[in-house]
Amino acid sequence: MSSQLPHLFSFVVCLLMARLAVAQADWLEYQSEPTIGWEAIGVVDLSLERETAHVQAGFGEAILLERFEVDVLAAGGVRERVVRVRRYLSAEGVRAGGSEVASVRPGLDRIHLHAAFVGRPGENRREVVSPDTLKIVRESTPDIFLDAESVVIPYSGLQPGDSTVLVLDRFINAESWPLPWSRIYWTQRDEPIERFEVVVRWEEGVERPSQGGRIPGGRCEDIGPRAFVCRATGIPALRLDPDVDWADVLPSIAIAEPISWQQLALLERQLVDESAATLSARNPDLSRRLAIPEEATQEGKLQAIYRFVADEIRYVAFEEGEGAVRPRPAQLTLDRGYGDCKDKVALFLAIARDAGLEAYPVLVATERHEPEGLSLPSWRWFDHMMACVDHPISGTQCLELTSADLPTGKLPASLGGAVKLDLRQSPGGPLGPTRLPSDRFAWDVTSRTKSTIHCEGRFSESFEVEISNGLGASMRGALRSISAEERLRALEEIYADATGSDAKPTIEARGLRIPEAPLLLTGTIEYEDIGDPREWADWSDVDPWINYYVRSMRTQNVNHPYRMVGLRVRSEIDFSVCEDLVASEGSTGIAVDLRADIGRFTRRIERDAQVVRVRSELAVPARVAAPNELARLEKFFEGIVASTPVRFGLEVADD
């Protein structure tokens, strides 16, 4: 339940799973130009007052200037100049930073590095970065194929009080890309920015680019017949919290080739349809593997096709060249048995349409939940593709084809309510971004526990925990991806976290290979030599699973809204006492009914001579809690935890 603010421009150099090679690259040119100095850049140093304030606030660095100059060329393509001056305020700032990174897509982009040096405004010192120290980085993992490359620029001789300067041109071959060009610039981050500018110019014969978004404390205005600027000064650093949808919170300025949402959807839809059309209409082998009965209902067809594409076509991410937005041919994906989200969607659509289902692709922004944050039409907002199917009775079902652990029509908790763009052939709804459906309770848990107090001084317990919806799917995927030994260790850790007990239960997970059913954790545990219960006056215990999931749902946010995925826990606990004892009243008659607009917690306890039955239910529907609601939310959760203990008396039975 936590997320981290992306450090968007002070990149960590040591990229996991990365391959480093000595520059040069055919897309990179470095020619240090001594004429580019402090005055030419137009940077103003920090005042003593501002520097002191930043240091006292704990910042190790500040950006003195960040400027992006975008020139849209009549001959095609876009030239982007990046100017960044970063001031290092402390030794901690130097240790944590000291490098810049610029990325390209080889074959589509190239970079000309004009200046990279260390110095101080108003002084003559200038330590130029040597070309020999530049490093080319290309990411590579077994399941992610990328052709994006980066140049890492390490600054040497850096001391507190120094500033680093970066000036480069990026040439974007927009004509070779299948979708309209666009750029997105984050205007606030986790470090203060003294001056920020985006300057946009377009040559004669070029249509004025679209502009959207916002810049804290700034504005956008025309500065000529074919130019405008968006700028601000003194942008404060974002306040941090642990559980934040940063893509929704971070402000940005977006610049793009003019296009409507409908036009963008049709362009992307065409790419998907071209891929889907490559699948052979008559494929006996595919029909055999699908095994769909002739009398199958639409629901039956959908489940069979979904399970085939999700389970039998392995997910492998392709982000090479146009493969970032253009699916590979569906027939190729079927033959290979693997593909990325777009490839799997294209294959699913080809099969589903042949079966008579009304299926269509949707673009998804997995880290965004606020459609209004997409300030203009651009493919850059989106990082995923799914398929949706319309049904005249059951409505629309959206399918996550990259996971083999979800029931048909269910989404991971993280994707519920995420921003989507329908790519319908005939738009039947809004012509812009909307939200994916979401479960009211993406975390849905039912626990059943039977506890027995034995007269010979032994306590035994059996339990089963049924986990459904997005939480069940994510746990299923995590558990079945590891070895049996690791799985047992993980289950024992879950039990220990829930109960606080060091004792190890006999525990197993069932339903790991049955995604259409809930995940089931079952187990038993015994405690020996607990003493003679006939000498005790009472017994006390807590509801471990409600407490466990409440702890997982709580947040330490203070500054930003908290998105809760929705939690429901239904708990049944039966305490049985041996024949020599009788369960007396104790607190068994106390009912709990905590109600608020946040949710509800109820508990009732029933008793007969030998058994105490505790029935509890917690329901906290999915919602976004504003900062001014967070204290009340925490108080509600505290009330639940305080209400879960159970206590009842023990008496020796009459002969």
XYZ file of C-alpha atoms in Angstrom:
655
model
C 0.000 0.000 0.000
C 2.870 2.370 -0.550
C 4.272 4.283 -3.494
C 7.414 6.310 -4.051
C 7.798 9.709 -5.710
C 9.778 9.227 -8.927
C 12.954 11.317 -8.869
C 12.329 12.470 -12.387
C 15.560 14.221 -13.251
C 18.195 13.182 -10.667
C 18.336 9.634 -11.898
C 20.143 6.883 -10.034
C 23.073 5.812 -12.158
C 23.291 2.243 -10.919
C 20.324 0.810 -12.828
C 19.551 -2.760 -11.844
C 19.818 -5.298 -14.648
C 21.550 -2.712 -16.817
C 24.470 -3.040 -19.177
C 26.989 -0.214 -19.237
C 29.319 0.508 -22.093
C 31.734 3.317 -22.797
C 30.290 6.080 -24.962
C 30.186 6.698 -27.929
C 26.894 5.869 -29.584
C 25.751 6.742 -33.084
C 22.901 8.803 -31.632
C 25.192 10.925 -29.415
C 27.473 13.824 -30.313
C 29.417 15.728 -27.648
C 31.201 18.952 -28.476
C 31.854 21.190 -25.492
C 31.206 24.816 -26.452
C 33.094 27.347 -24.260
C 30.795 30.176 -25.367
C 27.977 28.625 -23.363
C 28.521 30.232 -19.961
C 26.494 31.598 -17.089
C 25.401 34.763 -18.906
C 24.497 32.927 -22.107
C 22.384 30.492 -20.127
C 20.723 33.289 -18.201
C 21.012 31.714 -14.751
C 20.843 33.698 -11.519
C 22.516 32.246 -8.421
C 20.670 31.609 -5.186
C 20.400 34.449 -2.744
C 21.852 33.761 0.679
C 18.366 33.893 2.138
C 16.998 31.279 -0.285
C 20.028 29.018 0.112
C 19.748 29.149 3.914
C 16.045 28.337 3.744
C 16.659 25.322 1.488
C 19.439 23.983 3.713
C 17.348 24.431 6.862
C 14.502 22.547 5.161
C 16.868 19.616 4.608
C 17.379 19.867 0.854
C 20.723 18.707 -0.521
C 20.217 20.365 -3.895
C 18.055 22.852 -5.751
C 17.452 23.516 -9.421
C 18.484 27.051 -10.314
C 17.153 26.825 -13.861
C 15.307 24.294 -15.953
C 14.396 25.353 -19.451
C 12.971 23.356 -22.348
C 12.926 24.998 -25.779
C 10.772 23.145 -28.308
C 11.036 23.997 -32.009
C 8.557 22.322 -34.365
C 10.165 22.222 -37.798
C 8.377 22.665 -41.108
C 10.541 19.944 -42.656
C 9.220 17.500 -40.039
C 10.517 16.583 -36.643
C 11.037 18.421 -33.380
C 14.160 19.920 -31.859
C 14.207 20.171 -28.066
C 16.895 22.078 -26.175
C 17.300 21.172 -22.503
C 19.083 23.548 -20.121
C 19.448 22.471 -16.500
C 21.515 24.105 -13.770
C 21.556 22.299 -10.441
C 23.028 23.767 -7.242
C 24.438 21.358 -4.648
C 23.797 22.689 -1.157
C 25.480 20.106 1.054
C 27.826 17.128 1.138
C 24.762 14.889 1.399
C 23.424 16.405 -1.809
C 26.706 15.728 -3.607
C 26.769 12.113 -2.421
C 23.151 11.506 -3.445
C 23.456 13.150 -6.881
C 26.262 14.354 -9.053
C 25.088 12.976 -12.400
C 22.577 13.769 -15.117
C 20.919 11.358 -17.555
C 19.446 11.909 -21.024
C 17.492 9.179 -22.821
C 16.689 8.479 -26.468
C 15.078 5.880 -28.705
C 17.892 4.896 -31.101
C 16.883 5.243 -34.726
C 14.233 7.802 -33.818
C 16.089 10.322 -31.639
C 19.588 11.701 -31.358
C 21.338 13.984 -28.889
C 23.901 16.742 -29.330
C 25.524 17.567 -25.994
C 26.723 21.184 -26.026
C 27.818 21.791 -22.439
C 28.388 19.790 -19.270
C 30.533 21.423 -16.606
C 30.887 22.276 -12.917
C 31.329 25.797 -11.625
C 29.786 28.659 -9.713
C 27.863 31.590 -11.230
C 30.043 34.687 -11.372
C 33.300 32.735 -11.117
C 35.743 31.669 -13.840
C 36.164 28.076 -12.633
C 34.827 25.609 -15.191
C 35.448 21.864 -14.876
C 34.253 20.327 -18.138
C 33.009 16.744 -18.230
C 35.385 14.641 -20.320
C 33.881 12.600 -23.183
C 35.811 9.593 -21.857
C 33.725 9.577 -18.671
C 30.329 9.404 -20.387
C 28.569 6.064 -20.092
C 25.893 4.565 -22.304
C 23.237 2.604 -20.428
C 20.769 0.171 -21.924
C 18.300 -1.659 -19.722
C 17.807 -5.366 -20.185
C 15.920 -8.053 -18.254
C 14.774 -11.544 -19.261
C 11.151 -10.403 -19.682
C 11.524 -6.765 -20.778
C 12.988 -5.928 -24.172
C 13.921 -2.259 -24.494
C 15.868 -0.350 -27.086
C 15.800 2.923 -25.149
C 19.316 4.036 -24.292
C 20.638 6.732 -21.999
C 23.834 8.671 -21.623
C 24.978 9.135 -18.035
C 26.929 12.350 -17.438
C 28.983 12.143 -14.210
C 30.322 15.463 -12.917
C 33.780 15.354 -11.315
C 35.302 17.633 -8.715
C 31.880 18.444 -7.280
C 31.839 20.238 -3.906
C 29.035 21.719 -1.770
C 28.178 25.125 -3.211
C 28.990 24.071 -6.787
C 26.521 24.019 -9.649
C 26.319 21.592 -12.547
C 25.335 22.757 -16.018
C 23.770 20.648 -18.754
C 22.890 21.954 -22.230
C 21.820 19.530 -24.941
C 19.680 19.324 -28.044
C 17.440 16.348 -28.656
C 16.291 15.829 -32.249
C 13.027 13.886 -32.415
C 12.197 12.153 -35.680
C 8.443 12.638 -35.321
C 7.805 11.751 -38.963
C 8.891 8.146 -38.374
C 6.591 7.592 -35.394
C 3.100 6.149 -36.044
C 1.379 8.487 -33.566
C 1.414 12.302 -33.207
C 4.390 13.748 -31.321
C 4.009 15.097 -27.805
C 6.133 16.038 -24.792
C 5.256 16.146 -21.076
C 7.274 18.250 -18.635
C 6.903 17.810 -14.867
C 6.758 21.235 -13.262
C 7.171 20.293 -9.602
C 9.244 17.626 -7.906
C 10.828 16.655 -4.589
C 13.383 19.477 -4.784
C 12.879 23.249 -5.061
C 13.023 24.847 -8.523
C 14.068 28.486 -8.668
C 13.124 29.052 -12.304
C 11.255 26.863 -14.780
C 10.432 27.569 -18.435
C 8.980 25.778 -21.432
C 9.393 27.791 -24.636
C 7.569 26.537 -27.747
C 8.158 27.824 -31.298
C 6.845 26.575 -34.616
C 7.972 27.429 -38.100
C 5.780 28.957 -40.744
C 3.469 26.389 -42.278
C 3.260 24.397 -39.032
C 0.013 24.368 -37.042
C 0.236 25.839 -33.552
C 0.952 23.026 -31.063
C -1.596 22.228 -28.384
C -0.723 23.113 -24.804
C -2.248 21.897 -21.551
C -1.541 21.392 -17.884
C -0.378 23.739 -15.166
C 2.722 25.151 -13.562
C 2.583 26.064 -9.842
C 2.511 29.822 -9.440
C 3.168 30.347 -13.146
C 1.377 31.000 -16.389
C 1.597 30.517 -20.152
C 1.528 33.407 -22.627
C 2.300 34.192 -26.259
C 5.678 35.827 -26.887
C 5.350 36.261 -30.637
C 3.238 35.254 -33.636
C 4.606 31.699 -33.559
C 5.821 31.226 -29.997
C 4.596 30.950 -26.431
C 6.194 30.346 -23.058
C 5.092 28.721 -19.799
C 7.168 29.828 -16.815
C 7.303 30.182 -13.058
C 9.791 31.078 -10.337
C 10.230 29.859 -6.779
C 8.439 26.537 -7.207
C 8.475 24.770 -3.823
C 9.326 21.102 -3.451
C 6.445 18.692 -3.161
C 5.613 17.538 0.319
C 6.133 13.799 0.577
C 3.839 11.075 1.867
C 4.161 7.273 1.702
C 0.877 6.399 -0.075
C 0.368 8.743 -3.018
C -0.670 8.410 -6.654
C 2.170 10.652 -7.766
C 1.154 10.703 -11.423
C -2.112 12.356 -10.330
C -0.405 14.735 -7.913
C 2.587 15.936 -9.946
C 1.690 18.978 -12.075
C 2.887 19.069 -15.663
C 2.929 21.057 -18.874
C 2.051 19.052 -21.988
C 2.851 20.090 -25.567
C 1.517 18.103 -28.528
C 0.668 18.009 -32.194
C -2.970 19.155 -32.423
C -5.360 16.192 -32.444
C -8.639 15.202 -30.801
C -9.132 12.278 -28.428
C -11.316 10.600 -31.049
C -8.628 10.970 -33.726
C -5.975 9.573 -31.371
C -8.217 6.625 -30.495
C -8.829 5.838 -34.155
C -5.103 5.939 -34.970
C -4.223 3.542 -32.162
C -7.238 1.365 -32.977
C -5.993 1.051 -36.552
C -2.626 -0.257 -35.309
C -4.367 -2.904 -33.205
C -6.788 -3.920 -35.949
C -3.937 -4.366 -38.424
C -2.341 -6.807 -36.004
C -5.576 -8.669 -35.259
C -6.308 -9.102 -38.973
C -3.207 -11.295 -39.423
C -4.743 -14.210 -37.497
C -5.919 -16.994 -39.774
C -9.721 -17.194 -39.618
C -9.734 -20.977 -39.930
C -7.245 -22.500 -37.548
C -8.046 -26.095 -36.494
C -5.229 -26.175 -33.956
C -6.488 -23.004 -32.278
C -10.063 -24.342 -32.228
C -8.809 -27.523 -30.579
C -6.883 -25.596 -27.931
C -9.839 -23.317 -27.189
C -12.308 -26.241 -26.981
C -15.375 -23.987 -26.982
C -18.609 -26.044 -27.213
C -21.001 -25.040 -29.982
C -23.742 -24.443 -27.423
C -21.540 -22.158 -25.286
C -23.093 -18.919 -24.088
C -21.361 -15.585 -24.595
C -20.132 -15.790 -20.997
C -18.718 -19.254 -21.668
C -16.983 -18.110 -24.845
C -15.527 -15.084 -23.104
C -14.127 -17.142 -20.240
C -12.606 -19.742 -22.582
C -10.927 -17.115 -24.790
C -9.755 -15.050 -21.841
C -8.270 -18.066 -20.071
C -6.461 -19.132 -23.245
C -4.830 -15.751 -23.895
C -4.117 -15.022 -20.211
C -2.885 -18.512 -19.282
C -1.255 -19.938 -22.419
C 0.291 -16.841 -24.012
C 3.228 -15.813 -21.840
C 3.618 -12.134 -21.040
C 6.882 -10.588 -22.240
C 7.258 -6.810 -22.484
C 8.425 -5.390 -25.823
C 9.316 -1.690 -25.861
C 11.561 -1.623 -28.901
C 11.010 1.096 -31.507
C 7.433 1.231 -32.749
C 6.769 -1.862 -30.645
C 6.096 0.540 -27.797
C 2.774 1.418 -29.468
C 2.273 -1.004 -32.395
C 1.293 -4.615 -31.599
C 3.092 -7.432 -33.361
C 0.959 -9.538 -35.733
C -1.562 -11.653 -33.826
C -0.601 -14.761 -35.806
C 3.025 -14.272 -34.778
C 2.022 -13.906 -31.122
C 0.003 -17.129 -31.328
C 2.860 -18.996 -33.005
C 5.444 -17.745 -30.510
C 3.262 -18.275 -27.463
C 4.295 -14.951 -25.928
C 3.721 -11.239 -26.330
C 3.284 -7.969 -24.491
C -0.004 -6.371 -23.435
C -0.709 -4.973 -26.915
C 0.139 -8.275 -28.597
C -2.137 -10.225 -26.271
C -4.972 -7.731 -26.765
C -4.697 -7.989 -30.563
C -4.788 -11.802 -30.358
C -7.722 -11.746 -27.951
C -9.672 -9.355 -30.189
C -9.123 -11.520 -33.262
C -10.412 -14.641 -31.494
C -13.240 -12.874 -29.647
C -14.608 -11.148 -32.741
C -14.540 -14.410 -34.648
C -16.634 -15.876 -31.807
C -19.180 -13.056 -32.110
C -18.156 -11.024 -29.063
C -18.260 -7.207 -29.086
C -14.633 -6.655 -28.053
C -12.437 -3.579 -28.374
C -9.055 -2.360 -27.030
C -8.542 0.307 -24.371
C -5.424 2.283 -23.482
C -4.729 2.448 -19.758
C -2.691 4.861 -17.630
C -1.883 2.454 -14.811
C -0.667 5.095 -12.357
C -3.418 7.641 -12.990
C -6.936 7.754 -11.573
C -7.988 11.321 -12.425
C -9.046 11.697 -16.103
C -8.947 15.487 -15.895
C -5.192 15.239 -15.273
C -4.728 14.256 -18.932
C -4.624 17.842 -20.094
C -4.555 17.159 -23.851
C -4.744 14.179 -26.245
C -1.465 12.241 -26.219
C -0.410 8.611 -26.222
C 2.321 9.435 -23.708
C -0.096 9.351 -20.765
C -0.710 5.636 -21.295
C 1.538 2.712 -20.447
C -0.737 -0.305 -20.840
C -3.435 -1.843 -23.031
C -6.405 -4.021 -22.099
C -9.504 -5.381 -23.828
C -13.135 -4.759 -22.950
C -16.218 -6.687 -24.054
C -19.753 -5.295 -24.203
C -22.672 -7.552 -23.309
C -26.317 -6.462 -23.667
C -27.263 -7.941 -20.279
C -24.188 -8.163 -18.059
C -22.723 -4.880 -19.327
C -19.054 -4.175 -19.997
C -16.255 -6.385 -18.725
C -12.638 -5.234 -18.976
C -9.924 -7.876 -19.036
C -6.339 -7.824 -17.787
C -4.706 -10.231 -20.213
C -1.181 -10.076 -18.799
C -2.136 -11.921 -15.589
C -2.956 -15.632 -15.374
C -4.102 -15.246 -11.751
C -7.308 -13.224 -12.141
C -10.870 -14.479 -12.517
C -12.493 -13.492 -15.819
C -13.556 -9.856 -15.696
C -11.735 -9.023 -12.467
C -8.949 -6.443 -12.328
C -5.891 -6.138 -10.090
C -6.514 -3.844 -7.153
C -3.955 -1.402 -8.572
C -5.887 -1.002 -11.843
C -9.357 -0.469 -10.408
C -10.471 3.039 -11.377
C -7.348 3.709 -13.472
C -7.713 6.139 -16.374
C -8.574 4.530 -19.714
C -9.248 5.589 -23.292
C -11.700 3.411 -25.219
C -10.602 2.574 -28.758
C -14.045 1.738 -30.061
C -14.713 1.479 -33.766
C -17.995 3.332 -33.308
C -17.725 5.440 -30.159
C -20.637 4.587 -27.893
C -19.544 6.607 -24.903
C -17.417 9.605 -23.910
C -14.847 10.652 -26.518
C -12.089 11.112 -23.989
C -10.456 9.552 -20.938
C -12.681 7.813 -18.399
C -12.029 5.308 -15.608
C -11.840 1.537 -15.577
C -14.444 -0.136 -13.378
C -13.348 -0.957 -9.846
C -14.469 -3.374 -7.178
C -16.108 -1.862 -4.137
C -13.902 -4.234 -2.145
C -10.733 -5.171 -4.036
C -9.547 -6.794 -0.795
C -12.267 -9.311 0.076
C -11.471 -11.789 2.858
C -13.485 -14.391 4.764
C -11.836 -16.133 7.725
C -13.183 -19.123 9.654
C -11.430 -20.232 12.815
C -12.240 -23.065 15.231
C -10.388 -22.885 18.546
C -10.551 -25.531 21.281
C -9.463 -25.347 24.905
C -8.630 -28.894 26.026
C -8.887 -29.953 29.659
C -5.473 -31.654 29.602
C -3.779 -28.267 29.143
C -3.648 -27.985 25.375
C -5.016 -25.398 22.925
C -5.665 -26.257 19.260
C -6.872 -24.186 16.365
C -7.812 -24.757 12.736
C -8.366 -21.932 10.320
C -9.103 -21.119 6.715
C -8.805 -17.719 5.083
C -10.581 -17.197 1.752
C -9.170 -14.308 -0.272
C -11.006 -12.995 -3.347
C -10.916 -10.266 -5.978
C -7.719 -8.348 -6.711
C -6.001 -9.230 -3.444
C -6.550 -12.948 -4.005
C -5.143 -12.706 -7.520
C -2.012 -10.815 -6.480
C -1.330 -13.250 -3.628
C -1.938 -16.217 -5.930
C 0.559 -14.856 -8.449
C 3.168 -14.160 -5.785
C 2.812 -17.575 -4.135
C 2.786 -19.724 -7.236
C 5.819 -17.972 -8.705
C 8.106 -19.260 -5.927
C 9.287 -22.682 -4.831
C 7.353 -24.869 -2.371
C 9.924 -24.134 0.338
C 9.734 -20.373 -0.229
C 5.927 -20.579 -0.350
C 5.781 -22.280 3.054
C 8.086 -19.670 4.524
C 5.931 -16.869 3.071
C 2.734 -18.410 4.493
C 4.347 -18.805 7.917
C 5.353 -15.138 7.817
C 1.783 -14.111 6.939
C 0.482 -16.134 9.885
C 3.081 -14.659 12.231
C 2.253 -11.105 11.086
C -1.449 -11.716 11.622
C -1.277 -13.460 15.005
C 1.936 -12.152 16.523
C 2.833 -15.743 17.362
C 6.261 -17.302 16.932
C 4.741 -20.789 16.742
C 4.746 -22.308 13.258
C 1.443 -23.705 12.004
C 0.856 -26.460 9.517
C -0.304 -24.250 6.650
C -0.893 -24.471 2.911
C -2.389 -22.466 0.050
C -5.108 -23.993 -2.094
C -6.423 -22.805 -5.436
C -3.085 -21.617 -6.775
C -3.918 -23.078 -10.195
C -7.623 -22.187 -10.169
C -7.869 -18.447 -10.878
C -11.666 -18.504 -11.205
C -11.941 -19.524 -7.511
C -10.840 -17.669 -4.356
C -7.405 -18.343 -2.923
C -7.680 -20.412 0.257
C -5.149 -20.511 3.100
C -5.756 -23.388 5.503
C -3.868 -24.516 8.544
C -3.770 -25.889 12.068
C -1.695 -25.131 15.113
C -1.400 -26.540 18.621
C -0.018 -25.144 21.857
C 1.035 -27.678 24.466
C 1.404 -27.254 28.241
C -0.715 -24.147 28.579
C -1.720 -25.092 32.115
C -4.906 -26.452 33.641
C -7.807 -24.416 32.241
C -10.004 -25.488 35.178
C -7.910 -23.138 37.311
C -8.510 -20.145 35.052
C -11.142 -17.480 35.571
C -11.467 -16.410 31.938
C -10.121 -16.598 28.364
C -9.206 -13.638 26.130
C -8.239 -13.439 22.490
C -8.373 -11.090 19.494
C -9.530 -11.409 15.913
C -6.137 -11.689 14.169
C -7.242 -11.423 10.547
C -9.313 -8.276 10.968
C -6.427 -6.636 12.823
C -3.963 -7.807 10.155
C -5.857 -6.294 7.238
C -6.717 -3.114 9.124
C -2.986 -2.592 9.735
C -2.362 -3.078 6.013
C -5.001 -0.486 5.134
C -3.832 2.295 7.459
C -1.766 5.183 6.127
C 0.683 7.751 7.413
C -0.256 10.324 4.785
C -0.529 13.902 5.988
C -0.277 16.135 2.914
C -1.919 14.222 0.070
C -5.135 12.259 -0.540
C -5.084 8.554 0.251
C -6.646 6.129 -2.218
C -8.080 3.081 -0.461
C -8.765 0.069 -2.652
C -11.679 -1.132 -0.497
C -11.557 -3.755 2.260
C -14.135 -6.257 3.462
C -13.323 -8.885 6.087
C -15.943 -11.346 7.324
C -14.783 -13.347 10.321
C -16.213 -16.381 12.101
C -14.500 -17.644 15.272
C -15.822 -20.540 17.379
C -14.249 -21.082 20.795
C -15.016 -24.534 22.198
C -14.291 -25.534 25.789
C -13.789 -29.086 27.070
C -16.516 -31.032 28.845
C -15.219 -30.112 32.316
C -15.734 -26.393 31.662
C -18.573 -23.993 30.966
C -18.179 -20.705 29.102
C -19.725 -18.021 31.289
C -20.975 -14.570 30.358
C -17.839 -12.403 30.465
C -18.076 -9.892 27.618
C -19.955 -12.211 25.309
C -23.154 -10.240 25.358
C -21.524 -7.032 24.096
C -22.372 -6.117 20.498
C -20.276 -3.731 18.411
C -21.697 -1.519 15.686
C -19.296 1.180 14.517
C -20.762 3.206 11.646
C -19.313 6.121 9.718
C -19.315 7.389 6.166
C -15.896 5.703 5.924
C -17.267 2.244 6.635
C -18.808 -0.055 9.204
C -17.637 -2.649 11.718
C -20.108 -4.988 13.401
C -19.604 -7.805 15.861
C -21.988 -10.106 17.691
C -21.165 -12.843 20.170
C -23.356 -15.814 21.072
C -22.753 -18.381 23.784
C -23.955 -21.710 24.993
C -22.363 -23.915 27.625
C -19.551 -25.272 25.473
C -19.127 -22.835 22.555
C -18.661 -19.074 22.157
C -19.375 -17.888 18.618
C -17.953 -14.552 17.406
C -19.221 -13.111 14.133
C -17.593 -9.930 12.842
C -17.711 -7.960 9.603
C -15.660 -4.995 8.500
C -16.610 -3.107 5.344
C -14.587 -0.087 4.158
C -15.549 0.630 0.525
C -13.011 1.979 -1.953
C -12.678 5.738 -1.676
C -10.245 8.620 -1.833
C -9.720 10.220 1.565
C -8.814 13.914 1.396
C -6.037 15.188 3.684
C -8.594 16.727 6.050
C -10.267 13.308 6.406
C -7.149 11.333 7.289
C -7.289 11.918 11.049
C -10.906 10.760 11.130
C -9.988 7.706 9.041
C -7.226 6.783 11.484
C -9.614 7.219 14.422
C -12.081 4.864 12.740
C -9.390 2.203 12.274
C -8.259 2.656 15.889
C -11.833 2.047 16.997
C -11.935 -1.215 15.049
C -8.701 -2.489 16.579
C -9.954 -1.574 20.058
C -13.194 -3.494 19.426
C -11.750 -6.822 18.280
C -10.707 -8.372 21.642
C -13.012 -11.146 22.894
C -13.221 -12.227 26.521
C -15.387 -14.771 28.285
C -15.384 -16.462 31.659
C -14.512 -20.084 32.418
C -16.218 -22.090 35.166
C -15.885 -25.700 36.196
C -18.995 -27.607 35.113
C -21.255 -29.059 37.777
C -21.063 -32.839 38.125
